[in-house]
Rosetta silent file (secondary structure, phi, psi, omega in degrees, C-alpha in Angstrom):
SEQUENCE: XXXXXXXXXXXXXXXXXXXXXXXXXXXXXXXXXXXXXXXXXXXXXXXXXXXXXXXXXXXXXXXXXXXXXXXXXXXX
SCORE:     score description
SCORE:     0.000 S_00000001
   1 L     0.000  165.017  161.672   28.379  -30.902  -21.756 S_00000001
   2 H   -47.932  -54.947 -175.951   29.942  -27.392  -20.907 S_00000001
   3 H   -73.135  -42.437  165.178   28.441  -25.623  -23.600 S_00000001
   4 H   -56.107  -35.268  173.724   24.951  -27.021  -22.709 S_00000001
   5 H   -69.353  -32.725  169.447   25.332  -26.022  -19.184 S_00000001
   6 H   -81.174  -22.609  169.047   26.387  -22.422  -20.019 S_00000001
   7 H   -70.940  -39.210  178.564   23.323  -22.274  -22.396 S_00000001
   8 H   -72.699  -24.054  170.625   20.969  -23.376  -19.754 S_00000001
   9 H   -58.140  -61.172 -175.749   22.735  -20.816  -17.229 S_00000001
  10 H   -42.094  -56.102 -172.300   22.373  -18.069  -19.912 S_00000001
  11 H   -55.393  -57.626  175.066   18.710  -19.090  -20.526 S_00000001
  12 H   -58.342  -50.993  170.981   18.054  -19.136  -16.723 S_00000001
  13 H   -50.028  -51.643  178.417   19.778  -15.722  -16.069 S_00000001
  14 H   -46.824  -52.743  179.416   17.787  -14.295  -18.811 S_00000001
  15 H   -63.417  -40.523 -172.768   14.444  -15.534  -17.338 S_00000001
  16 H   -67.121  -41.053  179.384   15.539  -14.328  -13.980 S_00000001
  17 H   -65.083  -28.430  170.755   16.093  -10.852  -15.394 S_00000001
  18 H   -69.810  -47.538  170.216   12.760  -10.679  -16.957 S_00000001
  19 H   -54.408  -42.006 -174.617   11.131  -11.515  -13.847 S_00000001
  20 H   -71.331  -36.664  164.252   12.899   -9.080  -12.001 S_00000001
  21 H   -70.887  -23.260  177.516   12.030   -6.411  -14.425 S_00000001
  22 H   -71.684  -32.880  177.573    8.331   -7.284  -14.634 S_00000001
  23 H   -62.245  -50.515 -175.961    8.581   -7.014  -10.809 S_00000001
  24 H   -63.657  -47.672  172.334   10.094   -3.620  -10.842 S_00000001
  25 H   -45.374  -47.509  175.542    7.668   -2.574  -13.438 S_00000001
  26 H   -76.597  -29.564  170.780    4.750   -3.556  -11.285 S_00000001
  27 H   -60.709  -42.748 -179.505    6.160   -2.217   -8.271 S_00000001
  28 H   -56.278  -52.428 -170.713    6.452    1.145  -10.044 S_00000001
  29 H   -68.993  -33.808 -160.977    2.982    0.955  -11.085 S_00000001
  30 H   -84.104  -37.789  170.938    1.688    0.088   -7.742 S_00000001
  31 H   -54.687  -38.124 -169.820    3.960    3.152   -6.185 S_00000001
  32 H   -76.791  -49.392  179.143    2.230    5.473   -8.638 S_00000001
  33 H   -51.368  -55.789 -177.138   -1.226    4.248   -7.740 S_00000001
  34 H   -58.947  -48.408  173.274   -0.535    4.677   -4.223 S_00000001
  35 H   -43.425  -57.350  177.445    0.966    8.008   -4.645 S_00000001
  36 H   -61.969  -43.124 -177.027   -2.130    9.248   -6.377 S_00000001
  37 H   -56.937  -33.811  178.957   -4.341    7.757   -3.803 S_00000001
  38 H   -62.841  -52.340 -179.433   -2.321    9.612   -1.107 S_00000001
  39 H   -48.620  -43.876 -175.114   -2.834   12.821   -2.959 S_00000001
  40 H   -66.310  -49.641 -179.025   -6.402   12.353   -3.277 S_00000001
  41 H   -52.816  -61.413  171.920   -6.631   11.441    0.481 S_00000001
  42 H   -40.104  -50.955  179.633   -4.706   14.396    1.449 S_00000001
  43 H   -64.946  -36.844 -174.882   -6.924   16.798   -0.537 S_00000001
  44 H   -63.652  -43.273  175.422   -9.913   15.208    1.030 S_00000001
  45 H   -57.794  -40.373  175.660   -8.660   15.694    4.578 S_00000001
  46 H   -65.021  -72.177 -179.071   -7.835   19.266    3.979 S_00000001
  47 H   -15.830  -55.339  178.174  -11.411   19.644    2.656 S_00000001
  48 H   -68.978  -34.369  178.958  -12.903   18.131    5.582 S_00000001
  49 H   -61.660  -36.463  177.298  -10.931   20.072    7.879 S_00000001
  50 H   -73.464  -39.428 -176.524  -12.197   23.414    6.383 S_00000001
  51 H   -65.942  -49.488  169.531  -15.672   22.017    6.388 S_00000001
  52 H   -47.442  -49.093  174.421  -15.299   20.979   10.048 S_00000001
  53 H   -51.182  -45.409 -178.304  -14.081   24.362   11.035 S_00000001
  54 H   -54.643  -48.378 -178.232  -17.087   25.899    9.261 S_00000001
  55 H   -79.950  -15.178  175.332  -19.384   23.864   11.111 S_00000001
  56 H   -67.112  -47.128  169.929  -17.594   24.345   14.426 S_00000001
  57 H   -64.263  -38.042  174.284  -18.132   28.225   13.848 S_00000001
  58 H   -66.792  -35.047  172.114  -21.587   27.800   12.880 S_00000001
  59 H   -49.972  -59.123 -177.799  -22.101   25.626   15.906 S_00000001
  60 H   -56.696  -53.961 -169.172  -20.592   28.424   18.285 S_00000001
  61 H   -57.423  -42.532  169.990  -22.462   31.016   16.583 S_00000001
  62 H   -54.444  -55.514  176.881  -25.863   29.162   17.067 S_00000001
  63 H   -44.221  -51.659  175.112  -24.909   28.277   20.642 S_00000001
  64 H   -60.517  -44.104 -177.195  -24.402   32.125   21.412 S_00000001
  65 H   -69.140  -24.965  177.542  -27.577   32.974   19.846 S_00000001
  66 H   -77.946  -41.631  179.787  -29.567   30.486   21.957 S_00000001
  67 H   -72.224  -41.482  178.361  -27.794   31.700   25.259 S_00000001
  68 H   -53.643  -57.429  178.683  -28.319   35.281   24.101 S_00000001
  69 H   -57.913  -46.670  171.284  -32.117   34.327   23.712 S_00000001
  70 H   -61.292  -49.225  179.849  -32.296   32.631   27.116 S_00000001
  71 H   -63.558  -37.393  177.759  -30.787   35.432   28.979 S_00000001
  72 H   -71.516  -30.589  171.517  -33.047   37.921   27.339 S_00000001
  73 H   -67.369  -33.999 -178.691  -36.050   35.928   28.178 S_00000001
  74 H   -56.916  -43.029 -158.651  -34.887   35.611   31.779 S_00000001
  75 L   -84.006   -5.338 -173.024  -34.735   39.397   32.039 S_00000001
  76 L  -112.879    0.000    0.000  -38.202   39.999   30.291 S_00000001
């Protein structure tokens, strides 16, 4: 009957809305988790860049000391 069909439609619509709401909540949770992970990774990249620059400077300093010692040894 018309009443039963409307009732089934109403139930199906409610079920669909609940499913959509659950999907949105899960999507929000995933976005939050990925945003947090992105922040952590960006922080790590920044720290590693600083460390890389420190090591490059140290490497340059050591190379120049080795070169200076070689040049000094040549003249002595």
